[in-house]
Short mmCIF file of C-alpha atoms in Angstrom, two decimals:
data_model
loop_
_atom_site.label_atom_id
_atom_site.label_comp_id
_atom_site.label_asym_id
_atom_site.label_seq_id
_atom_site.Cartn_x
_atom_site.Cartn_y
_atom_site.Cartn_z
CA UNK A 97 -26.03 -13.61 4.95
CA UNK A 98 -22.41 -14.55 6.05
CA UNK A 99 -19.92 -13.56 3.29
CA UNK A 100 -16.79 -14.59 5.30
CA UNK A 101 -14.61 -17.41 4.34
CA UNK A 102 -14.63 -19.75 7.36
CA UNK A 103 -10.84 -20.25 7.02
CA UNK A 104 -10.32 -16.58 7.78
CA UNK A 105 -12.73 -16.05 10.64
CA UNK A 106 -10.02 -16.09 13.23
CA UNK A 107 -7.96 -13.58 11.29
CA UNK A 108 -8.24 -9.83 11.67
CA UNK A 109 -10.55 -8.36 8.95
CA UNK A 110 -8.91 -5.92 6.52
CA UNK A 111 -10.92 -3.22 4.74
CA UNK A 112 -10.51 -1.26 1.52
CA UNK A 113 -11.68 1.92 3.17
CA UNK A 114 -11.10 4.38 0.25
CA UNK A 115 -10.00 4.76 -3.34
CA UNK A 116 -8.68 7.80 -5.44
CA UNK A 117 -7.30 8.43 -8.87
CA UNK A 118 -5.58 10.84 -11.15
CA UNK A 119 -5.77 11.29 -15.06
CA UNK A 120 -3.06 13.41 -16.38
CA UNK A 121 -3.48 16.22 -18.92
CA UNK A 122 -6.45 16.98 -21.15
CA UNK A 123 -8.10 14.16 -23.13
CA UNK A 124 -6.47 13.19 -26.34
CA UNK A 125 -8.84 12.54 -29.12
CA UNK A 126 -8.53 9.54 -31.46
CA UNK A 127 -7.99 11.98 -34.37
CA UNK A 128 -4.47 12.41 -33.06
CA UNK A 129 -3.82 8.78 -34.10
CA UNK A 130 -5.87 8.70 -37.31
CA UNK A 131 -3.63 11.31 -38.97
CA UNK A 132 -0.72 8.81 -38.59
CA UNK A 133 -2.55 5.45 -39.11
CA UNK A 134 -1.70 3.02 -41.83
CA UNK A 135 -3.71 0.18 -43.22
CA UNK A 136 -3.17 -3.09 -41.63
CA UNK A 137 -5.08 -6.23 -40.90
CA UNK A 138 -4.95 -6.02 -37.15
CA UNK A 139 -6.54 -2.65 -37.20
CA UNK A 140 -9.78 -4.48 -37.78
CA UNK A 141 -9.32 -6.83 -34.86
CA UNK A 142 -11.72 -6.23 -31.95
CA UNK A 143 -8.82 -6.16 -29.37
CA UNK A 144 -7.69 -2.92 -30.90
CA UNK A 145 -10.92 -0.86 -31.63
CA UNK A 146 -10.09 2.71 -30.29
CA UNK A 147 -11.86 4.39 -27.40
CA UNK A 148 -13.16 7.88 -27.99
CA UNK A 149 -10.44 9.51 -25.70
CA UNK A 150 -7.64 8.74 -23.44
CA UNK A 151 -5.14 10.78 -21.25
CA UNK A 152 -1.31 10.96 -21.84
CA UNK A 153 1.30 11.70 -19.18
CA UNK A 154 3.71 14.59 -19.97
CA UNK A 155 7.27 13.91 -20.95
CA UNK A 156 8.58 15.19 -17.49
CA UNK A 157 5.76 13.74 -15.45
CA UNK A 158 7.17 11.07 -13.43
CA UNK A 159 5.56 8.15 -11.32
CA UNK A 160 5.75 9.83 -7.96
CA UNK A 161 4.19 12.96 -9.59
CA UNK A 162 1.07 10.85 -10.63
CA UNK A 163 1.01 9.07 -7.41
CA UNK A 164 1.10 12.32 -5.42
CA UNK A 165 -1.82 13.64 -7.37
CA UNK A 166 -3.87 10.47 -6.98
CA UNK A 167 -3.19 10.32 -3.19
CA UNK A 168 -4.05 13.86 -2.50
CA UNK A 169 -7.88 13.21 -2.11
CA UNK A 170 -7.09 10.47 0.44
CA UNK A 171 -5.12 13.18 2.42
CA UNK A 172 -7.91 15.50 2.19
CA UNK A 173 -10.38 12.91 3.65
CA UNK A 174 -8.21 11.08 6.01
CA UNK A 175 -5.56 13.60 7.13
CA UNK A 176 -1.91 13.96 6.36
CA UNK A 177 -1.01 12.11 9.42
CA UNK A 178 -2.85 8.91 8.57
CA UNK A 179 -1.01 8.78 5.27
CA UNK A 180 2.37 9.69 6.73
CA UNK A 181 2.01 6.86 9.20
CA UNK A 182 1.27 4.09 6.58
CA UNK A 183 2.75 0.72 7.52
CA UNK A 184 2.80 -0.88 4.04
CA UNK A 185 3.42 0.72 0.74
CA UNK A 186 3.00 -1.38 -2.44
CA UNK A 187 3.36 -0.07 -5.98
CA UNK A 188 2.89 -1.31 -9.50
CA UNK A 189 4.26 0.73 -12.36
CA UNK A 190 3.84 -0.02 -15.94
CA UNK A 191 6.99 1.92 -17.20
CA UNK A 192 9.43 2.50 -14.33
CA UNK A 193 11.19 5.81 -14.49
CA UNK A 194 14.42 3.95 -13.45
CA UNK A 195 14.71 0.55 -14.87
CA UNK A 196 16.82 -0.64 -11.88
CA UNK A 197 14.41 0.69 -9.24
CA UNK A 198 10.70 0.57 -8.52
CA UNK A 199 8.74 3.58 -7.44
CA UNK A 200 8.12 2.70 -3.81
CA UNK A 201 10.97 4.50 -2.18
CA UNK A 202 10.42 7.67 -4.28
CA UNK A 203 6.76 7.73 -3.62
CA UNK A 204 7.42 7.30 0.15
CA UNK A 205 9.87 10.20 0.05
CA UNK A 206 7.62 12.47 -1.88
CA UNK A 207 4.77 11.81 0.52
CA UNK A 208 6.81 12.01 3.75
CA UNK A 209 6.07 8.29 4.59
CA UNK A 210 8.37 5.96 6.42
CA UNK A 211 6.50 2.56 5.90
CA UNK A 212 8.09 -0.49 7.56
CA UNK A 213 7.23 -2.57 4.33
CA UNK A 214 7.79 -1.34 0.87
CA UNK A 215 7.22 -3.59 -2.21
CA UNK A 216 7.26 -2.85 -5.96
CA UNK A 217 5.40 -5.58 -7.76
CA UNK A 218 5.22 -6.09 -11.39
CA UNK A 219 3.76 -9.55 -12.40
CA UNK A 220 0.25 -8.60 -11.56
CA UNK A 221 -0.19 -6.54 -14.77
CA UNK A 222 -3.83 -5.44 -15.29
CA UNK A 223 -4.83 -7.40 -12.24
CA UNK A 224 -2.21 -5.70 -9.99
CA UNK A 225 -4.77 -3.82 -7.94
CA UNK A 226 -6.30 -7.18 -6.74
CA UNK A 227 -2.72 -8.57 -6.42
CA UNK A 228 -1.64 -5.71 -4.26
CA UNK A 229 -4.71 -6.05 -2.07
CA UNK A 230 -3.92 -9.65 -1.50
CA UNK A 231 -0.37 -8.86 -0.45
CA UNK A 232 -1.36 -6.09 1.79
CA UNK A 233 -4.01 -8.12 3.50
CA UNK A 234 -1.54 -11.09 3.89
CA UNK A 235 0.88 -8.84 5.60
CA UNK A 236 -1.48 -7.21 7.85
CA UNK A 237 -3.02 -10.53 9.02
CA UNK A 238 0.48 -11.88 9.83
CA UNK A 239 1.92 -8.77 11.57
CA UNK A 240 1.01 -5.88 13.64
CA UNK A 241 0.83 -3.60 10.47
CA UNK A 242 -2.43 -1.53 10.66
CA UNK A 243 -2.50 0.39 7.32
CA UNK A 244 -1.44 -0.13 3.62
CA UNK A 245 -1.48 2.18 0.61
CA UNK A 246 -1.53 0.54 -2.80
CA UNK A 247 -0.61 2.40 -5.99
CA UNK A 248 -1.30 1.39 -9.53
CA UNK A 249 0.28 3.51 -12.20
CA UNK A 250 -0.10 3.23 -16.08
CA UNK A 251 2.22 5.74 -17.65
CA UNK A 252 3.27 4.03 -20.96
CA UNK A 253 0.60 5.37 -23.34
CA UNK A 254 2.12 8.78 -23.91
CA UNK A 255 5.89 7.81 -23.89
CA UNK A 256 5.56 4.46 -25.84
CA UNK A 257 2.45 4.69 -27.95
CA UNK A 258 3.12 8.14 -29.43
CA UNK A 259 6.53 7.29 -30.87
CA UNK A 260 6.80 8.20 -34.54
CA UNK A 261 6.47 4.61 -35.83
CA UNK A 262 4.43 3.07 -32.96
CA UNK A 263 1.64 5.63 -33.17
CA UNK A 264 0.82 4.35 -36.67
CA UNK A 265 0.03 0.90 -35.33
CA UNK A 266 -3.60 -0.37 -34.79
CA UNK A 267 -3.00 -0.79 -31.00
CA UNK A 268 -1.53 2.63 -30.48
CA UNK A 269 -4.97 4.52 -29.71
CA UNK A 270 -6.08 1.96 -27.04
CA UNK A 271 -3.92 2.61 -24.05
CA UNK A 272 -4.36 5.59 -21.71
CA UNK A 273 -2.39 6.83 -18.74
CA UNK A 274 -3.58 7.22 -15.07
CA UNK A 275 -2.99 6.37 -11.44
CA UNK A 276 -5.43 4.70 -9.01
CA UNK A 277 -4.76 4.29 -5.33
CA UNK A 278 -6.32 2.41 -2.45
CA UNK A 279 -6.15 2.82 1.35
CA UNK A 280 -6.51 -0.54 3.39
CA UNK A 281 -7.01 -0.60 7.18
CA UNK A 282 -7.15 -3.44 9.59
CA UNK A 283 -10.77 -3.07 10.69
CA UNK A 284 -14.21 -4.25 9.55
CA UNK A 285 -15.63 -1.10 8.00
CA UNK A 286 -15.48 -2.15 4.43
CA UNK A 287 -14.06 -5.71 4.67
CA UNK A 288 -12.35 -7.63 1.88
CA UNK A 289 -14.50 -10.71 1.79
CA UNK A 290 -12.37 -12.91 -0.34
CA UNK A 291 -9.36 -12.80 -2.79
CA UNK A 292 -8.29 -15.29 -5.49
CA UNK A 293 -4.93 -14.84 -7.36
CA UNK A 294 -3.74 -17.46 -9.94
CA UNK A 295 -0.64 -17.61 -11.94
CA UNK A 296 -0.42 -19.29 -15.41
CA UNK A 297 3.25 -19.42 -16.29
CA UNK A 298 2.68 -21.38 -19.51
CA UNK A 299 1.32 -18.18 -21.07
CA UNK A 300 4.12 -15.91 -19.81
CA UNK A 301 5.92 -15.79 -23.14
CA UNK A 302 3.03 -14.77 -25.24
CA UNK A 303 3.47 -11.18 -24.83
CA UNK A 304 6.89 -9.53 -25.84
CA UNK A 305 8.52 -6.18 -25.73
CA UNK A 306 10.28 -5.62 -29.03
CA UNK A 307 12.26 -2.85 -30.75
CA UNK A 308 11.55 -4.15 -34.08
CA UNK A 309 14.95 -5.60 -34.53
CA UNK A 310 17.54 -7.73 -32.71
CA UNK A 311 18.48 -4.86 -30.55
CA UNK A 312 17.82 -5.22 -26.83
CA UNK A 313 15.88 -2.35 -25.38
CA UNK A 314 18.80 -0.98 -23.39
CA UNK A 315 21.35 -1.18 -26.34
CA UNK A 316 21.93 1.92 -28.63
CA UNK A 317 20.67 1.89 -32.07
CA UNK A 318 17.48 2.35 -34.06
CA UNK A 319 14.04 1.03 -33.45
CA UNK A 320 11.14 2.01 -31.13
CA UNK A 321 10.17 -0.32 -28.14
CA UNK A 322 6.66 -1.56 -27.87
CA UNK A 323 4.60 -4.49 -26.51
CA UNK A 324 3.70 -6.71 -29.37
CA UNK A 325 1.63 -9.90 -30.09
CA UNK A 326 1.61 -11.87 -33.30
CA UNK A 327 -1.80 -11.93 -34.88
CA UNK A 328 -2.32 -15.59 -33.93
CA UNK A 329 -1.42 -14.81 -30.35
CA UNK A 330 -3.97 -12.19 -30.23
CA UNK A 331 -6.64 -14.56 -30.95
CA UNK A 332 -5.41 -16.86 -28.13
CA UNK A 333 -5.22 -14.01 -25.52
CA UNK A 334 -8.71 -12.93 -26.46
CA UNK A 335 -9.95 -16.48 -25.74
CA UNK A 336 -7.99 -16.68 -22.41
CA UNK A 337 -9.35 -13.31 -21.29
CA UNK A 338 -12.95 -14.31 -21.99
CA UNK A 339 -12.30 -17.35 -19.81
CA UNK A 340 -10.12 -16.22 -16.93
CA UNK A 341 -11.86 -13.15 -15.62
CA UNK A 342 -15.30 -14.86 -15.16
CA UNK A 343 -13.48 -17.99 -13.85
CA UNK A 344 -11.72 -16.29 -10.91
CA UNK A 345 -14.85 -14.18 -10.22
CA UNK A 346 -16.91 -17.13 -9.96
CA UNK A 347 -14.45 -18.79 -7.45
CA UNK A 348 -14.77 -15.67 -5.19
CA UNK A 349 -18.53 -15.68 -5.45
CA UNK A 350 -18.82 -19.36 -4.49
CA UNK A 351 -16.61 -18.77 -1.50
CA UNK A 352 -18.54 -15.82 -0.21
CA UNK A 353 -21.91 -17.56 -0.85
CA UNK A 354 -23.38 -15.33 -3.49
CA UNK A 355 -24.42 -15.95 -7.10
CA UNK A 356 -22.49 -13.76 -9.60
CA UNK A 357 -25.98 -12.52 -10.83
CA UNK A 358 -26.50 -11.04 -7.34
CA UNK A 359 -23.22 -9.08 -7.22
CA UNK A 360 -24.05 -5.27 -7.01
CA UNK A 361 -21.18 -3.91 -8.99
CA UNK A 362 -18.54 -5.61 -11.16
CA UNK A 363 -15.31 -3.78 -11.76
CA UNK A 364 -12.86 -5.14 -14.26
CA UNK A 365 -9.78 -3.98 -16.11
CA UNK A 366 -10.90 -2.16 -19.28
CA UNK A 367 -9.07 -3.49 -22.23
CA UNK A 368 -11.73 -3.24 -24.99
CA UNK A 369 -15.59 -2.98 -25.39
CA UNK A 370 -15.91 -6.69 -26.43
CA UNK A 371 -14.25 -7.97 -23.37
CA UNK A 372 -16.47 -5.88 -21.20
CA UNK A 373 -19.63 -7.17 -22.76
CA UNK A 374 -18.48 -10.82 -22.76
CA UNK A 375 -17.49 -10.64 -19.06
CA UNK A 376 -20.73 -9.23 -17.60
CA UNK A 377 -22.71 -11.66 -19.94
CA UNK A 378 -20.72 -14.68 -18.67
CA UNK A 379 -21.46 -13.60 -15.09
CA UNK A 380 -25.19 -12.88 -15.80
CA UNK A 381 -24.92 -9.21 -14.82
CA UNK A 382 -26.59 -6.36 -16.76
CA UNK A 383 -24.33 -3.87 -18.30
CA UNK A 384 -25.47 -1.15 -15.88
CA UNK A 385 -23.86 -3.09 -13.00
CA UNK A 386 -20.44 -3.35 -14.84
CA UNK A 387 -18.91 0.15 -14.98
CA UNK A 388 -17.32 1.13 -18.22
CA UNK A 389 -14.49 3.81 -18.34
CA UNK A 390 -12.97 2.51 -21.57
CA UNK A 391 -14.33 5.27 -23.94
CA UNK A 392 -13.10 8.06 -21.59
CA UNK A 393 -9.77 6.75 -20.39
CA UNK A 394 -8.84 3.85 -22.84
CA UNK A 395 -7.12 0.84 -21.51
CA UNK A 396 -5.49 1.86 -18.19
CA UNK A 397 -3.97 -1.58 -17.52
CA UNK A 398 -3.44 -1.87 -13.77
CA UNK A 399 -4.97 1.54 -13.00
CA UNK A 400 -8.26 0.39 -14.69
CA UNK A 401 -9.86 -1.05 -11.57
CA UNK A 402 -8.99 1.68 -9.10
CA UNK A 403 -9.81 4.57 -11.58
CA UNK A 404 -13.16 2.91 -12.27
CA UNK A 405 -13.83 2.32 -8.65
CA UNK A 406 -13.09 5.93 -8.00
CA UNK A 407 -15.27 7.13 -10.84
CA UNK A 408 -18.15 5.31 -9.54
CA UNK A 409 -17.67 6.21 -5.87
CA UNK A 410 -17.46 9.71 -6.74
CA UNK A 411 -20.58 9.66 -8.81
CA UNK A 412 -22.41 8.13 -5.77
CA UNK A 413 -23.23 4.75 -7.66
CA UNK A 414 -21.50 2.46 -5.13
CA UNK A 415 -23.94 1.96 -2.21
CA UNK A 416 -22.42 1.34 1.22
CA UNK A 417 -23.03 -2.20 2.33
CA UNK A 418 -23.16 -3.50 -1.30
CA UNK A 419 -20.94 -6.31 -2.77
CA UNK A 420 -18.35 -4.89 -5.26
CA UNK A 421 -16.51 -7.66 -7.23
CA UNK A 422 -13.23 -6.82 -8.88
CA UNK A 423 -11.75 -9.31 -11.62
CA UNK A 424 -8.97 -8.95 -14.17
CA UNK A 425 -6.39 -10.69 -16.14
CA UNK A 426 -2.91 -9.74 -16.98
CA UNK A 427 -0.70 -9.54 -19.98
CA UNK A 428 -1.32 -12.53 -22.29
CA UNK A 429 -3.13 -14.34 -19.47
CA UNK A 430 -0.34 -15.42 -17.21
CA UNK A 431 -2.10 -13.97 -14.18
CA UNK A 432 -5.64 -13.45 -13.06
CA UNK A 433 -7.16 -12.18 -9.91
CA UNK A 434 -10.56 -11.37 -8.30
CA UNK A 435 -11.54 -9.76 -5.00
CA UNK A 436 -14.95 -9.04 -3.30
CA UNK A 437 -15.51 -6.17 -0.88
CA UNK A 438 -18.45 -5.11 1.14
CA UNK A 439 -18.37 -1.60 0.01
CA UNK A 440 -18.09 1.32 2.65
CA UNK A 441 -15.50 3.66 1.16
CA UNK A 442 -15.33 7.41 2.01
CA UNK A 443 -16.09 10.08 -0.49
#
């Protein structure tokens, strides 16, 4: 069966040849949060039902520290020289260490890289891994760049959701921290079959970062910053997420010529259990073909897809030659993306 989009047949194939990941520290049990929790209506919302565990970054653990740990298995498998000679470096960081700078330059310095192209992207949110795949492939197919490293870091669970007032909230136990990376090479060993990325700007204002007062986050004063939704917006976001992830996944399936029910493995972002169930039901896939890392890692935001991929790959559950479909939505539904790969990653 030909899985190639005819419009791309004249372009060089790009492969996702490997993935790796890192989870910081020891698992943090939900009992850490229950000792601080307070009664509120949103605690009963399905969006905020807690996982059994999650990981938190240390106070002094920075983005490039997490990236270095995640990249280490790639160096072991492909050699330090291959990673040092990366042409394209793309990073996504949930909570930048420096609000003025992205992490790309510091990651390159730490890993002794000198890439020609360095991009820090933010709008992809929980779908950032797919977004970065699309960007890396686009650059490689329009230049002589041969390799790309994409780095998705979620690091706001420990710093933000354990603040004295924030840790009392219903959503506080849901996020976890982690970092996932992907190595892309211009060849046909594990080709990216198709990618779909969509932006929905009409939903961009439905997720806010608030300090609980009129204070801007950079201004001095009292209050703890946190991502917030009103209760009415939570319902809207839930409805969008249920629709967007299967929608972009089906677009990719149609273009590569397979039914969604024939996909070997579906890997999504991992926001909560109900989303996971609804997504594989909508795509007519059994639960065993939709890996779930939520209970062990919580909501890893952008790192959810690569961490889950790495978990499945290390366990030997991804068969080389199989079709892996990735799909996710971001923030309040302002971005969504899906990508299909004929799996062939190293481990």
